[in-house]
Each structure stands twice: as C-alpha cells, then as structure tokens.
mmCIF file of C-alpha atoms and ligand atoms in Angstrom:
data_model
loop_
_atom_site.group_PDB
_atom_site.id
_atom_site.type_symbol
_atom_site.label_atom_id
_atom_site.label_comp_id
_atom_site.label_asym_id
_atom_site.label_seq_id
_atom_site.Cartn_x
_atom_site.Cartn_y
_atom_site.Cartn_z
ATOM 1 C CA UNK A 1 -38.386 -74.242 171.153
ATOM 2 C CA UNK A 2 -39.398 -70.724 169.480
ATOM 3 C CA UNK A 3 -43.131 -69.652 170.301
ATOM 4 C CA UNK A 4 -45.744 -70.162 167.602
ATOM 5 C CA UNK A 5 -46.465 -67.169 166.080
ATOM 6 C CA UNK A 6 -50.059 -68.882 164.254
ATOM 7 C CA UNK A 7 -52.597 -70.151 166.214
ATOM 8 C CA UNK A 8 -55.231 -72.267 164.944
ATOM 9 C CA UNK A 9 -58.804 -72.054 165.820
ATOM 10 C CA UNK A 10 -62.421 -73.343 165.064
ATOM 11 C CA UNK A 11 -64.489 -71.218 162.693
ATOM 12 C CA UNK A 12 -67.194 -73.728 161.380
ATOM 13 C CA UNK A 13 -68.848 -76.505 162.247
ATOM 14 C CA UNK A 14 -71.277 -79.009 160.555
ATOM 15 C CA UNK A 15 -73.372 -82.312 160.777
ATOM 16 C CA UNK A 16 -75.448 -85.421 159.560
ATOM 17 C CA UNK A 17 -77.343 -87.476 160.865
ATOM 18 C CA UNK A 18 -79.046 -90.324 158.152
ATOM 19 C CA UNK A 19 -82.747 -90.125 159.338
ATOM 20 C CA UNK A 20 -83.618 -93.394 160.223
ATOM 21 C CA UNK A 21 -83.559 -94.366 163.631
ATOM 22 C CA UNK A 22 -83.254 -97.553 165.394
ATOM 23 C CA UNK A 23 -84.743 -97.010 169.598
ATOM 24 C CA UNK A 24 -83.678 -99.426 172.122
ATOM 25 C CA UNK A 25 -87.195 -101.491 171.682
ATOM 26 C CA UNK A 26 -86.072 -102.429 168.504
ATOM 27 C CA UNK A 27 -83.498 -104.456 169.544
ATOM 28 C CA UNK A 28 -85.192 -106.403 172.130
ATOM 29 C CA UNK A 29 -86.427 -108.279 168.938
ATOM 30 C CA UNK A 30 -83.078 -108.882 167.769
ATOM 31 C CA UNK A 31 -80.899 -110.316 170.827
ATOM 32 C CA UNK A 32 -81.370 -110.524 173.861
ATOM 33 C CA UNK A 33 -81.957 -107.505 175.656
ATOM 34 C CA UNK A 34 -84.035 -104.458 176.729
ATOM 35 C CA UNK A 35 -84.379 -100.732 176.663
ATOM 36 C CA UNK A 36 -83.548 -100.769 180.338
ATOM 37 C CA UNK A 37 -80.521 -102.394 180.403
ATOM 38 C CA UNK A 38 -79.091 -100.238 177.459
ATOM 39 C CA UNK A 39 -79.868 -97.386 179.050
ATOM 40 C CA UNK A 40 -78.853 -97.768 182.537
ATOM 41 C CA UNK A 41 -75.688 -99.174 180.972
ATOM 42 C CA UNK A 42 -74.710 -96.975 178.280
ATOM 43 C CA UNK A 43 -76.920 -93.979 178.333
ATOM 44 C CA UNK A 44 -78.177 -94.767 174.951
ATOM 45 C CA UNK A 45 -81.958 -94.882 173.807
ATOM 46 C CA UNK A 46 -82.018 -94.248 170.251
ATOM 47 C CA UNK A 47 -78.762 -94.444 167.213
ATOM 48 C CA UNK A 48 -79.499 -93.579 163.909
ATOM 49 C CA UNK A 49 -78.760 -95.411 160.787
ATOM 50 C CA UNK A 50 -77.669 -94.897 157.190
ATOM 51 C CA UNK A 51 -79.673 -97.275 155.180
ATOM 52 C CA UNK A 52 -78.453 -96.213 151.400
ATOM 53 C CA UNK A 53 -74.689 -94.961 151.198
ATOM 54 C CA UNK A 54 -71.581 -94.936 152.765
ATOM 55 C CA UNK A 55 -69.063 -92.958 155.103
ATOM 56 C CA UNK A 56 -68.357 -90.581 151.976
ATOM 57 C CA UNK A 57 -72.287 -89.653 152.261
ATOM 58 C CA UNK A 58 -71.634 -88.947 155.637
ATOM 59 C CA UNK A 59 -68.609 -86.764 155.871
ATOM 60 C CA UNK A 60 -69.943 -84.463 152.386
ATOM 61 C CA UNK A 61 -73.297 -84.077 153.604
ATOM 62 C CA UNK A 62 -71.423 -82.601 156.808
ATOM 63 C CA UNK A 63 -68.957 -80.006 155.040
ATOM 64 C CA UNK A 64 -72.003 -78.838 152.932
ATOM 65 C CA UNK A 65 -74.001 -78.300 156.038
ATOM 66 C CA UNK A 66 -70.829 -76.131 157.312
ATOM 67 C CA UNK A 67 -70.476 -74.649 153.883
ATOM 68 C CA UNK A 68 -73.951 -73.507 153.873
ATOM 69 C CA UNK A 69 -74.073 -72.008 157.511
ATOM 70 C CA UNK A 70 -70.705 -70.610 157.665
ATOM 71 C CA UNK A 71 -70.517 -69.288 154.171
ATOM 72 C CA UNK A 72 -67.903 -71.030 153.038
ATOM 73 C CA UNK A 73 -66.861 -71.830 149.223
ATOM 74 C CA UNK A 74 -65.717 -74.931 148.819
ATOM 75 C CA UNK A 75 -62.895 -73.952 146.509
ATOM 76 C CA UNK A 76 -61.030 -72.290 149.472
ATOM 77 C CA UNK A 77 -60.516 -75.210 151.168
ATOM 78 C CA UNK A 78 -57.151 -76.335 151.074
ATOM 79 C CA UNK A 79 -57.025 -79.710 153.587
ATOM 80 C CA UNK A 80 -59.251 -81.987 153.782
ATOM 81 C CA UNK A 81 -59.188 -85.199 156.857
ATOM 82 C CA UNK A 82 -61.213 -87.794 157.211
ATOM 83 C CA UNK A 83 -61.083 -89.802 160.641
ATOM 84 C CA UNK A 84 -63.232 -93.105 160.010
ATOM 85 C CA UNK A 85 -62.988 -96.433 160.346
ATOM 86 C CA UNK A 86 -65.248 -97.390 157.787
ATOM 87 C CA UNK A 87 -63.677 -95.753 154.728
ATOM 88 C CA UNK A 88 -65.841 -96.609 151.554
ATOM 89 C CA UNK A 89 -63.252 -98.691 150.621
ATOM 90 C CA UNK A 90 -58.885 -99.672 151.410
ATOM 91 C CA UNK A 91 -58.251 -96.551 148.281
ATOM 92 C CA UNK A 92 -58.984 -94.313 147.315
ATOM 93 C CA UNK A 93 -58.828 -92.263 150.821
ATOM 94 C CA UNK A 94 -62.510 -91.619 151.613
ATOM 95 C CA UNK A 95 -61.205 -87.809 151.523
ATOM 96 C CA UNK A 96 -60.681 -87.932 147.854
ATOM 97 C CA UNK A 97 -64.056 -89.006 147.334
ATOM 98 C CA UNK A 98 -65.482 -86.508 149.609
ATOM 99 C CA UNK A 99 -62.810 -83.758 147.241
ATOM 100 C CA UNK A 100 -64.927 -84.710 144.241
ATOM 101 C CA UNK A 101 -68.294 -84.495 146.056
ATOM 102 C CA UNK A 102 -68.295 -81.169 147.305
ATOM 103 C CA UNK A 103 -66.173 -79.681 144.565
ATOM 104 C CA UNK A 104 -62.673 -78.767 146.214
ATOM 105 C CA UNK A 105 -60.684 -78.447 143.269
ATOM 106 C CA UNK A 106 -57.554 -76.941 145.272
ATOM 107 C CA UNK A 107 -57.167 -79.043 148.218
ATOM 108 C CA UNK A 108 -55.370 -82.451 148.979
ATOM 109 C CA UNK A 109 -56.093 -84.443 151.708
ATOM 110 C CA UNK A 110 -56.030 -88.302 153.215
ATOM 111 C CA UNK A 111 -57.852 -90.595 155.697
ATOM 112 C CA UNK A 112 -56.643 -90.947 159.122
ATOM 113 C CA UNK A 113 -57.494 -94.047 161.665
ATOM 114 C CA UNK A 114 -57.611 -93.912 165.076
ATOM 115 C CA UNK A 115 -60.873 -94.894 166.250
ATOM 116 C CA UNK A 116 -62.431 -93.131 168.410
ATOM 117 C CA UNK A 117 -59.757 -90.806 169.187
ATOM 118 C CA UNK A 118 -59.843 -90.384 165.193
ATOM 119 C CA UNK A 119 -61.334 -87.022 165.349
ATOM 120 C CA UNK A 120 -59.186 -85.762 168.195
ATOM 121 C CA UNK A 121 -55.862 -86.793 165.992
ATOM 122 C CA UNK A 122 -57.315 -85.492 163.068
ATOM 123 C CA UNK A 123 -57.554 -81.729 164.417
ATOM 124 C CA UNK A 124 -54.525 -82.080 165.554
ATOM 125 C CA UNK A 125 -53.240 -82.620 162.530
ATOM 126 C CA UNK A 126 -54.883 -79.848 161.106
ATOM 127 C CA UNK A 127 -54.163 -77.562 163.786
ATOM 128 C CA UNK A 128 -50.771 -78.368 162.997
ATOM 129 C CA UNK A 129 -50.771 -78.042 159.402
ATOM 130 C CA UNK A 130 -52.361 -74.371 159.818
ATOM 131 C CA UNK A 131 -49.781 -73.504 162.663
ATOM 132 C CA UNK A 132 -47.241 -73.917 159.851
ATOM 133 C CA UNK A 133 -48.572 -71.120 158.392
ATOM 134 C CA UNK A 134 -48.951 -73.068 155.026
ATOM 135 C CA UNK A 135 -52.385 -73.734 154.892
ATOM 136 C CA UNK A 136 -55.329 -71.375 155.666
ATOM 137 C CA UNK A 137 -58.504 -73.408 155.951
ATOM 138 C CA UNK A 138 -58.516 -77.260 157.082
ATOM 139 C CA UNK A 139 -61.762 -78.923 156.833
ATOM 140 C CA UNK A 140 -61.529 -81.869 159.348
ATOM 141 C CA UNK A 141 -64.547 -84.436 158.912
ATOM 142 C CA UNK A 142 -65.262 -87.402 161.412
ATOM 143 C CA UNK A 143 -67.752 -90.086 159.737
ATOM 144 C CA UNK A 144 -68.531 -93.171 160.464
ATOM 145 C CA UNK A 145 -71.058 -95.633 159.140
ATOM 146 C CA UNK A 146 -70.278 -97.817 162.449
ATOM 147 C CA UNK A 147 -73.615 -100.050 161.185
ATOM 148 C CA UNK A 148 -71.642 -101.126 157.949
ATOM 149 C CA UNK A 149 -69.448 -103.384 160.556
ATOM 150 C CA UNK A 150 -71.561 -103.904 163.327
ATOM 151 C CA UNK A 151 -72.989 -107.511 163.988
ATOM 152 C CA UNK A 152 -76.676 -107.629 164.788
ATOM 153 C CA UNK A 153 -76.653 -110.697 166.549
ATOM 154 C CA UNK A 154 -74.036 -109.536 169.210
ATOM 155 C CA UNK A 155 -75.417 -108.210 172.088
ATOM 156 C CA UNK A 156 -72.398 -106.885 173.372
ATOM 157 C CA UNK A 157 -71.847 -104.495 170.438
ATOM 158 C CA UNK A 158 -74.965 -104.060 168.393
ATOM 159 C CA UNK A 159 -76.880 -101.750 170.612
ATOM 160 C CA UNK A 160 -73.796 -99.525 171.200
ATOM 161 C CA UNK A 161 -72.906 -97.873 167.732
ATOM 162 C CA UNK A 162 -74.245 -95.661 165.234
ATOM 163 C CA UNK A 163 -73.857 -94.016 161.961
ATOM 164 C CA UNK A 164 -73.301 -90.047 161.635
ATOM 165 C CA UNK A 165 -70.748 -87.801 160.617
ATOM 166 C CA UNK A 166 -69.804 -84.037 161.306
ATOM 167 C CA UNK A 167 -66.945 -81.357 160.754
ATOM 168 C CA UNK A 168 -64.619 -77.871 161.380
ATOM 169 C CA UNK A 169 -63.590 -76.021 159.982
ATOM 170 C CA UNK A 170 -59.559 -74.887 161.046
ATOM 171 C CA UNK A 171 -58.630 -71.727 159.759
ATOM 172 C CA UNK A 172 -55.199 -69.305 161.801
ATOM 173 C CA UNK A 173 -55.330 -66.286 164.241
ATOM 174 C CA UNK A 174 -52.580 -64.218 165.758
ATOM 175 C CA UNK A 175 -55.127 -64.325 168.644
ATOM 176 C CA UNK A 176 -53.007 -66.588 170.944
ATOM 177 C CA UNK A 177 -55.906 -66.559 173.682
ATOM 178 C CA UNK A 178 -58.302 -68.493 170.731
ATOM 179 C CA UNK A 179 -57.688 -71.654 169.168
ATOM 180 C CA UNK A 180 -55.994 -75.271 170.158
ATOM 181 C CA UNK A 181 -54.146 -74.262 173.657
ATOM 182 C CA UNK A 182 -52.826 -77.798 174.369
ATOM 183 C CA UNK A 183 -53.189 -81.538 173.671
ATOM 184 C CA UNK A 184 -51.682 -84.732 175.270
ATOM 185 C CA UNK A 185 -52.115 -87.732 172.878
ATOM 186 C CA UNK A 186 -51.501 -90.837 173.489
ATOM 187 C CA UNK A 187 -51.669 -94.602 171.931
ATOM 188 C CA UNK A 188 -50.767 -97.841 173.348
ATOM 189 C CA UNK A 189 -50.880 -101.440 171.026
ATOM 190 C CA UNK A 190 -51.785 -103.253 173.891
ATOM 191 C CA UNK A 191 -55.139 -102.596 173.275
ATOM 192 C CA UNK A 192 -55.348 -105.078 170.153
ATOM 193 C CA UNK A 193 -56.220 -107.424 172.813
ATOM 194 C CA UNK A 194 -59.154 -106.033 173.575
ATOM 195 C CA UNK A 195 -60.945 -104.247 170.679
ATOM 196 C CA UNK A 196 -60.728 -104.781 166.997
ATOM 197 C CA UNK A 197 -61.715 -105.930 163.751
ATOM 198 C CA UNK A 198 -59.834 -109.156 162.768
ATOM 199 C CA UNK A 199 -60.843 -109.711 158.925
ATOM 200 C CA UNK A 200 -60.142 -107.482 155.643
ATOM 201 C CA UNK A 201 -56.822 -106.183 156.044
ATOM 202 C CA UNK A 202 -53.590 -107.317 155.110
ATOM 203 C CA UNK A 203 -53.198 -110.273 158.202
ATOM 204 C CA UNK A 204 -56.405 -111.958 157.294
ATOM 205 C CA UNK A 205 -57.407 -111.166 153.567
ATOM 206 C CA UNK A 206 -61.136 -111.540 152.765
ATOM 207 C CA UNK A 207 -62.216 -114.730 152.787
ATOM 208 C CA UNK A 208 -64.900 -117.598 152.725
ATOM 209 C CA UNK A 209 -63.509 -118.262 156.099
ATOM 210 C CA UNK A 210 -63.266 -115.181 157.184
ATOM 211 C CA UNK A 211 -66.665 -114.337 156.489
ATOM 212 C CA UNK A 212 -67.947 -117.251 157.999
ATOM 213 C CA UNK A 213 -66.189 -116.713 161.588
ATOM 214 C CA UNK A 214 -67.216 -113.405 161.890
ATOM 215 C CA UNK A 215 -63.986 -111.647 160.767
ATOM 216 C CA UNK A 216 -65.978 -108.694 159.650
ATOM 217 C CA UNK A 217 -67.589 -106.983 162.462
ATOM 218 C CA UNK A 218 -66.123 -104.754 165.281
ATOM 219 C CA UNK A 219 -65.051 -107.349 168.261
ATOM 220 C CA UNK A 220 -65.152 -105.853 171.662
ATOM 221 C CA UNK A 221 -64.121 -106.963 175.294
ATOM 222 C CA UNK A 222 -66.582 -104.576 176.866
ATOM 223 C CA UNK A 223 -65.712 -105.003 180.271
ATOM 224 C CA UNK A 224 -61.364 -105.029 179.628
ATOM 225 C CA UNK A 225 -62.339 -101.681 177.774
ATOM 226 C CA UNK A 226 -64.650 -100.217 180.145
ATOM 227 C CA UNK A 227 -61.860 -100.552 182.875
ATOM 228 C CA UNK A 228 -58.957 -99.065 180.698
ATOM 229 C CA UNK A 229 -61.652 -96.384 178.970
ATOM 230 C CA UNK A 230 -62.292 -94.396 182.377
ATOM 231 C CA UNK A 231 -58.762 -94.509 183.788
ATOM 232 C CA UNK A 232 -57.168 -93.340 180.561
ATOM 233 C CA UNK A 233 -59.852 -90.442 179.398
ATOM 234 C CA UNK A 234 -60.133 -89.195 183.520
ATOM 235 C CA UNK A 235 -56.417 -88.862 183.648
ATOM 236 C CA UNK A 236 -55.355 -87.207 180.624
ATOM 237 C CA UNK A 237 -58.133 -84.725 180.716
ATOM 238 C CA UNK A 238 -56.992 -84.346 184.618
ATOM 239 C CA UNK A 239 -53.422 -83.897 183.367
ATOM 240 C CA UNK A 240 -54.513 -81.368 180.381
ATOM 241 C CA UNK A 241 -56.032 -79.375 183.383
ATOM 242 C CA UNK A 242 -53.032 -79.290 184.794
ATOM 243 C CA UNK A 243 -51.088 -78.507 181.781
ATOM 244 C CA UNK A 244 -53.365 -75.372 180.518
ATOM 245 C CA UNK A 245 -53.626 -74.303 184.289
ATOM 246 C CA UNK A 246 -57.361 -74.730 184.281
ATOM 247 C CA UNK A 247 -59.538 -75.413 187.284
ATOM 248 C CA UNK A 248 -62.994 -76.610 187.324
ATOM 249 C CA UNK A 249 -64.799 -73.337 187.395
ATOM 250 C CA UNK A 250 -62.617 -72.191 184.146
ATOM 251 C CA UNK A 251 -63.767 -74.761 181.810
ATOM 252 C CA UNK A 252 -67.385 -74.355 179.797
ATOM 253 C CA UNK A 253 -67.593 -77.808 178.526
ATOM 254 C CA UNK A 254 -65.987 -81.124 178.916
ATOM 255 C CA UNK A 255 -66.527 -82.644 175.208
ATOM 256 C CA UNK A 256 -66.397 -86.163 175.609
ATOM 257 C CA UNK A 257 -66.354 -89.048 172.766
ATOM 258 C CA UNK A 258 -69.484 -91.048 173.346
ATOM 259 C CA UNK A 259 -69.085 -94.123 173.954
ATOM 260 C CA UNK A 260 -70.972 -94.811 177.425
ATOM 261 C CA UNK A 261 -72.720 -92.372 179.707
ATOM 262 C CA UNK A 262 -70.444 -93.936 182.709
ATOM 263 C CA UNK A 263 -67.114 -93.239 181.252
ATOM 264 C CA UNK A 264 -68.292 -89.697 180.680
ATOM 265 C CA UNK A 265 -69.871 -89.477 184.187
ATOM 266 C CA UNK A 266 -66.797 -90.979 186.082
ATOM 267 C CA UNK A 267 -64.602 -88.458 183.905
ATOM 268 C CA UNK A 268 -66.680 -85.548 184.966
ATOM 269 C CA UNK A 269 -66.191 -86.304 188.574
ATOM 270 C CA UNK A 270 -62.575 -86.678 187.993
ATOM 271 C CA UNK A 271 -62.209 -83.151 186.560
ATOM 272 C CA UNK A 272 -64.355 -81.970 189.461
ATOM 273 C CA UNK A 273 -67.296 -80.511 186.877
ATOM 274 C CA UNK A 274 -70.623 -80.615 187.461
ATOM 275 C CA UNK A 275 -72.982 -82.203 184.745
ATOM 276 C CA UNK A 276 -74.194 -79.018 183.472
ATOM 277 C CA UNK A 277 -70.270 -78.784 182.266
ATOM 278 C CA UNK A 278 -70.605 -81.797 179.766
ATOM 279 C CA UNK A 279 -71.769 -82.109 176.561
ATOM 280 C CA UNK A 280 -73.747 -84.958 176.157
ATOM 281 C CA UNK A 281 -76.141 -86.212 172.854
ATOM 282 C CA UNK A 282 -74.906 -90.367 173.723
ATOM 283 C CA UNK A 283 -78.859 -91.046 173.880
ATOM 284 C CA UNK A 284 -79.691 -89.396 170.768
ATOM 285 C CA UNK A 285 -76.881 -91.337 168.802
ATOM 286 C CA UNK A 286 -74.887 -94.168 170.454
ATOM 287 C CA UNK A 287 -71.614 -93.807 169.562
ATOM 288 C CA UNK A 288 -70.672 -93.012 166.373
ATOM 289 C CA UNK A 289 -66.609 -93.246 166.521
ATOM 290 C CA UNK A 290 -64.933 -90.617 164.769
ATOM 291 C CA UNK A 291 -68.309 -87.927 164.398
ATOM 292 C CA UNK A 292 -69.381 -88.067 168.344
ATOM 293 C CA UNK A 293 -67.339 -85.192 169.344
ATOM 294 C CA UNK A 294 -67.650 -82.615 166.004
ATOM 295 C CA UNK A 295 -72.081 -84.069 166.266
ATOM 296 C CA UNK A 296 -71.625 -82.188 169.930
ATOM 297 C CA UNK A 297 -69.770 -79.091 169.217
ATOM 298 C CA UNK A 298 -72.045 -78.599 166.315
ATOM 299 C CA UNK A 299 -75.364 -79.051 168.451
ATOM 300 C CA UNK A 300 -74.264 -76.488 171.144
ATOM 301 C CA UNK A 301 -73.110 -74.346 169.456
ATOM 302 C CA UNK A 302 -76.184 -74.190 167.350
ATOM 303 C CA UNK A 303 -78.100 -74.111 170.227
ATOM 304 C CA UNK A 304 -76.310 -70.845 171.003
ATOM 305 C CA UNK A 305 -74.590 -72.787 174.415
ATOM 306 C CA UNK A 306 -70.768 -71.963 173.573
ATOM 307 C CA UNK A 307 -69.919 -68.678 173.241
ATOM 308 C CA UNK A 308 -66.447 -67.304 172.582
ATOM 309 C CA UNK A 309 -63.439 -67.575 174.645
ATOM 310 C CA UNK A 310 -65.002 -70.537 176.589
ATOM 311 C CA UNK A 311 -62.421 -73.163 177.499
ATOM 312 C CA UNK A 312 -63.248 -76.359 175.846
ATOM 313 C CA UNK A 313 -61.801 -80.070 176.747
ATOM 314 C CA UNK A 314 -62.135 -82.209 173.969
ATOM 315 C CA UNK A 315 -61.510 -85.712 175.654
ATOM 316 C CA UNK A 316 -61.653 -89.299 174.106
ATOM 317 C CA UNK A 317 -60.730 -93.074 173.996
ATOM 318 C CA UNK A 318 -61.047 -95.639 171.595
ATOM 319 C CA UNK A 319 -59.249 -98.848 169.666
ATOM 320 C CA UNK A 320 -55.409 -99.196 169.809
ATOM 321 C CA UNK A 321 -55.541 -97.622 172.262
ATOM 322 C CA UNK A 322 -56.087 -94.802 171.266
ATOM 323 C CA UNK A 323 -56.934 -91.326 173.482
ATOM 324 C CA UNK A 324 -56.061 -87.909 174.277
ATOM 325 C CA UNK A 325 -57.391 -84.427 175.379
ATOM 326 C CA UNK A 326 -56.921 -81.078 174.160
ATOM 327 C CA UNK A 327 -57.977 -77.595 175.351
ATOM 328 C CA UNK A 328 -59.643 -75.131 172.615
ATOM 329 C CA UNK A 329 -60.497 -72.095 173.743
ATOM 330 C CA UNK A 330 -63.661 -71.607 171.245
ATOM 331 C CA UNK A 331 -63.223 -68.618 168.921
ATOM 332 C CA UNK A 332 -67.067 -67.890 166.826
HETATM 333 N N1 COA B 1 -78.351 -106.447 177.035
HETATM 334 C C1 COA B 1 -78.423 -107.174 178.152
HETATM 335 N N2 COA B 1 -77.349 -107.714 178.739
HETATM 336 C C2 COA B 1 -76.161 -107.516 178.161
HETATM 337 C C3 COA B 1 -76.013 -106.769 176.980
HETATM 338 C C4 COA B 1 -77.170 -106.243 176.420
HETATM 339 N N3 COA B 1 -77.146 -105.527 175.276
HETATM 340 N N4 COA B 1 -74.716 -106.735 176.648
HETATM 341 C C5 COA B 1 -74.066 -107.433 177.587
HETATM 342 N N5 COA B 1 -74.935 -107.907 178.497
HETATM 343 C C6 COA B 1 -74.669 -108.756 179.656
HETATM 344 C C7 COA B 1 -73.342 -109.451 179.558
HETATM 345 O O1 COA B 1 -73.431 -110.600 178.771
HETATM 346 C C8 COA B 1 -73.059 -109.772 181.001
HETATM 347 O O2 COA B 1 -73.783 -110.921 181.356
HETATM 348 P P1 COA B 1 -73.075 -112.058 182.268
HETATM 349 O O3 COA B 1 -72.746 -111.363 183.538
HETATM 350 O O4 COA B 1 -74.120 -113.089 182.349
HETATM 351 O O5 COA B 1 -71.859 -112.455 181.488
HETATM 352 C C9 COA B 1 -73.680 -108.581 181.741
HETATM 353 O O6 COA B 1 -74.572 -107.967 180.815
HETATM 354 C C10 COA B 1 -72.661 -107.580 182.191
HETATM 355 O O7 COA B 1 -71.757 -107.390 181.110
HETATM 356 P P2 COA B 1 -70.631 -106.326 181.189
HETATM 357 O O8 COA B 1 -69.769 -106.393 179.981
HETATM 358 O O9 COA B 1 -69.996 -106.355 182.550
HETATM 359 O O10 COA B 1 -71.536 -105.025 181.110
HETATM 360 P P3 COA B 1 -71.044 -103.595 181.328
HETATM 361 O O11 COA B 1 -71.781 -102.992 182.427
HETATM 362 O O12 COA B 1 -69.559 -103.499 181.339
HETATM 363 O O13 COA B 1 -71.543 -102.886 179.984
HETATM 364 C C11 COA B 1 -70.629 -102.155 177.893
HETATM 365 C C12 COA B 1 -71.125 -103.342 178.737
HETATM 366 C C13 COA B 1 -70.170 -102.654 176.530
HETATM 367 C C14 COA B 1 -71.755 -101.184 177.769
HETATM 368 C C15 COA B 1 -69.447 -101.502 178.632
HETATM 369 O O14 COA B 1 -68.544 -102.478 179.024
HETATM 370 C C16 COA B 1 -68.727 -100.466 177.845
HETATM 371 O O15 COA B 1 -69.249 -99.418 177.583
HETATM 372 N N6 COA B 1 -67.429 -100.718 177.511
HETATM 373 C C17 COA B 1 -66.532 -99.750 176.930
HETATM 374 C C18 COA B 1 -66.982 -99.234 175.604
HETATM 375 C C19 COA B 1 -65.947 -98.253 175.086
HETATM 376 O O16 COA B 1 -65.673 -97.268 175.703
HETATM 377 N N7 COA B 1 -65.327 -98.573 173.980
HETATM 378 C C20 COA B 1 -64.236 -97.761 173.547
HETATM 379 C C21 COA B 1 -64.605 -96.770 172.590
HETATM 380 S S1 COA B 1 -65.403 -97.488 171.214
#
C-alpha cells in the first residue's frame, strides 16, 4: 500500500446544548426511580432537552458556533456529515437541511447512522474524503434529539438520553505527526437483539399498531448491552494502543462516548489511565448518541485542556453493534 501523502486533522470545533434541563429529581415524578440510583448507575445528574425543533436545530446551531469561533465562512465548506439517529425526517438527509441553514452553497453532503459510534464513523469518513486530497474542509456534525424517541414511562431508558449536538471541522496537513493516526472500526448485527427501534422503517411501516405497542421509542436490554459495551470499547481502545504504539503515559485524553460512567471507568482501567486522562461531561448531559464525543472535545478544548500534539483516543459503542477507536493526535 503507498503511504498517504495528506493527513487529515481537526481545526474547529463547535456545540449546542438546547437550554432546558431535566435533573434526576425530575424523574422521580415520572417512573419509578431516584437521583441516587441514576447516578451511582450511570453517572448522570442532569440531560438537557430541546423543547421546540429538531436534530437540524441541533447540528446548525453547532457549525455556526464553530463558524463563529474559528472564523470560518460557510461557503468554504465543501462536506458536510451528519451522524444522528433522529434525522428530521427518512429524506431529505438532515445534512441538506443543515446546507440550506447555514448557507453552504458549494458543498454536498449525506446522513450517516451508526448510533453511537455515528460520530466516530462519520470522521472517518471525512478523514478519508480529505486524505484523498479532493476535498479541503469537512464539517462533520453529530446531533441528536435522543428525547424525540425516548419513552418517558420506561425506566430503563428515559433517564439515560439527551438532546445536543456538536461538530469539526476536518481540513489536510502534510504534518504526518497531526491529524487521524489510526482507527479500528468495527460492527457486528448481532446486536439487533439487544438495542433498537422496531417501528418506522421499512419492516414495520407506521402504524395504528405500531404506535400503540410502543414501536416508536429506543428499546434497550440494558444489562445484555452493558456486558458487550465494556468488553468491546476496553479492547479496541487496548488494541488501538497497541496499534499506534502508545502507552499510558503517552496519551492526554481517553474521549469516550457517554453512555454510562462505568463503561468509561472500566475502559480507563483497561488502558491503564488514570481519571485525570478522561474526558468526562456524562453528568452534565446523559448521553446524547452521535454529539457526546464532538460536546467533549469542544468543552476541553475551550477550557484550554488540549493543547497540540496531545494524543487523543476517541473510543465508543453503540446500536448494531456498532464501535471503534481512533488515535488523533490534536493539531490547534
Ligand atoms: N431507577 C431505578 N431502578 C432501575 C432503573 C431506574 N431508572 N432502571 C432500571 N432499574 C432497575 C432494574 O429494573 C433492575 O431491577 P430488578 O433487579 O428488580 O429487575 C435493577 O435496576 C438493575 O437493573 P440493571 O439493568 O441490572 O441495571 P444496571 O446496573 O445494568 O444499569 C443501565 C442499567 C441501563 C444504566 C446499564 O445497563 C447500562 O448503562 N447499559 C448500557 C448502556 C449503553 O452503553 N448503551 C449503548 C450505547 S447507547
């Protein structure tokens, strides 16, 4: 295989969050249930929640946000992905309504699905597409307006999710030390069994009865997933170590989806990092599916706590299965 003579690296990042919140006290009047519990269980105290809008709110209030603190005219954007699995609707690709919204007249673009892995698969897509040398700035977007498919009177999944979306920017370097090092990406269908949303699609068409049994809403064997979650996201980060010839004391941040503190924790120990090595915002926002990883890279490094040339693992699991992990070395 020849070497790759492009690289491509971060240079922008940007977030929403919708402003109202929902805190763990709130649900106690819903199901049965109690701060407590969620917390010791999940890590999660407060989500927040977009009451007007949809996904497409989400993802364009995100690339303005990186527009506006990066500089960026939206006119030189030439990619756009969207990793959600709540598109505003089947089609048009929630990326063609987020084209229109922000004004990038000379870009194409499409949705990709992968759950919680979506963002992960989405920048490497656009990693790839810029290694090509073709395209010179990829705007990758993970939204998710998880509350627009989340039942309220299911313990097991209401408390966990919520709403939020965030973006990079990809543009190329020559710099081989910057940029996407490494991935290994993975997906495995025997995880229909365990996580999914039956109803709306082309097996099970709207319907009364689809509506009425539920069909709708995110189903989730919490405890199959758990199980499956920290063996898959501990060994492929373990084996992109491996891979990128890291050891603990190299890496700056483990950036985990988040979906429970315990997956992330048990990870962590895996890699052999301490806690001070992991990005973490679960209690602030549950888990928000395709935005939880792009939310964290945008928080530290607005909170100056990545600086460049630290060696980032991006690391996540989700419906499919779905998971991977891939080593950027951070390049703004
Ligand atoms: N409040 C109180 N009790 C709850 C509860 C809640 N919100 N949700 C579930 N419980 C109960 C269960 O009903 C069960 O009761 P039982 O023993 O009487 O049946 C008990 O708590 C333990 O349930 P269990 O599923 O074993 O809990 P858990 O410790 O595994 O935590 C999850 C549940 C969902 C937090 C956890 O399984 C999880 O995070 N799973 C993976 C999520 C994930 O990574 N998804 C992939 C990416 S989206």
């Amino acid at each position: 295989m020849s070497e790759r003579k492009i690289n491509a690296m971060v240079t922008g990042v940007g977030m929403y969050v919708p402003e109202k919140i929902l805190d763990n006290k709130y649900f106690e009047s819903l199901v049965e249930t109690n701060d407590l519990w969620i917390r010791t269980r999940t890590g999660i105290s407060e989500r927040r929640i977009l009451e007007k809008g949809a996904t497409s709110d989400l993802a364009t209030r995100a690339a303005l946000d990186l527009f506006e603190k990066h500089n960026v005219s939206p006119n030189e954007i030439d990619v756009i992905i969207v990793a959600t699995v709540t598109p505003d609707m089947f089609f048009p690709a929630t990326a063609c309504l987020v084209q229109e919204r922000i004004g990038a007249n000379n870009a194409w673009g499409f949705d990709l699905s992968a759950a919680c892995s979506g963002f992960l698969f989405a920048f490497q897509t656009g990693c790839n597409l810029v290694e090509t040398g073709r395209y010179k700035k990829v705007l990758v977007i993970g939204a998710d307006k998880m509350s627009s498919i989340t039942d309220y009177t299911d313990r097991n999944t209401c408390i966990l999710f919520g709403d939020a979306g965030a973006a990079v920017l990809i543009e190329p370097t020559e710099d081989k030390s910057l940029g996407l090092q490494n991935s290994i990406l993975r997906i495995d269908g025997k995880g229909k069994e365990a996580l999914y949303m039956l109803g709306g699609g082309s097996l099970n068409p709207a319907s009364h009865e689809t509506v009425d049994k539920k069909m709708h809403y995110i189903f989730q064997d919490g405890k199959a997933v758990f199980k499956v979650a920290v063996k898959g996201m501990a060994d492929v980060s373990v084996e992109l170590m491996e891979k990128s010839k890291l050891k603990s004391e190299d890496i700056a941040y483990l950036v985990p989806h988040q979906a429970n503190l315990r997956i992330i924790d048990a990870t962590a120990e895996r890699m052999g990092i301490r806690k001070d090595q992991v990005m973490i915002n679960i209690n602030k926002y549950g888990n928000t599916t395709a935005a939880t990883i792009p939310l964290c890279l945008t928080e530290y490094y607005r909170d100056g706590k990545i600086k460049k040339g630290d060696n980032l693992i991006l690391s996540a699991f989700g419906a499919g299965y779905t998971w991977g992990a891939s080593h950027l070395v951070w390049a703004i």
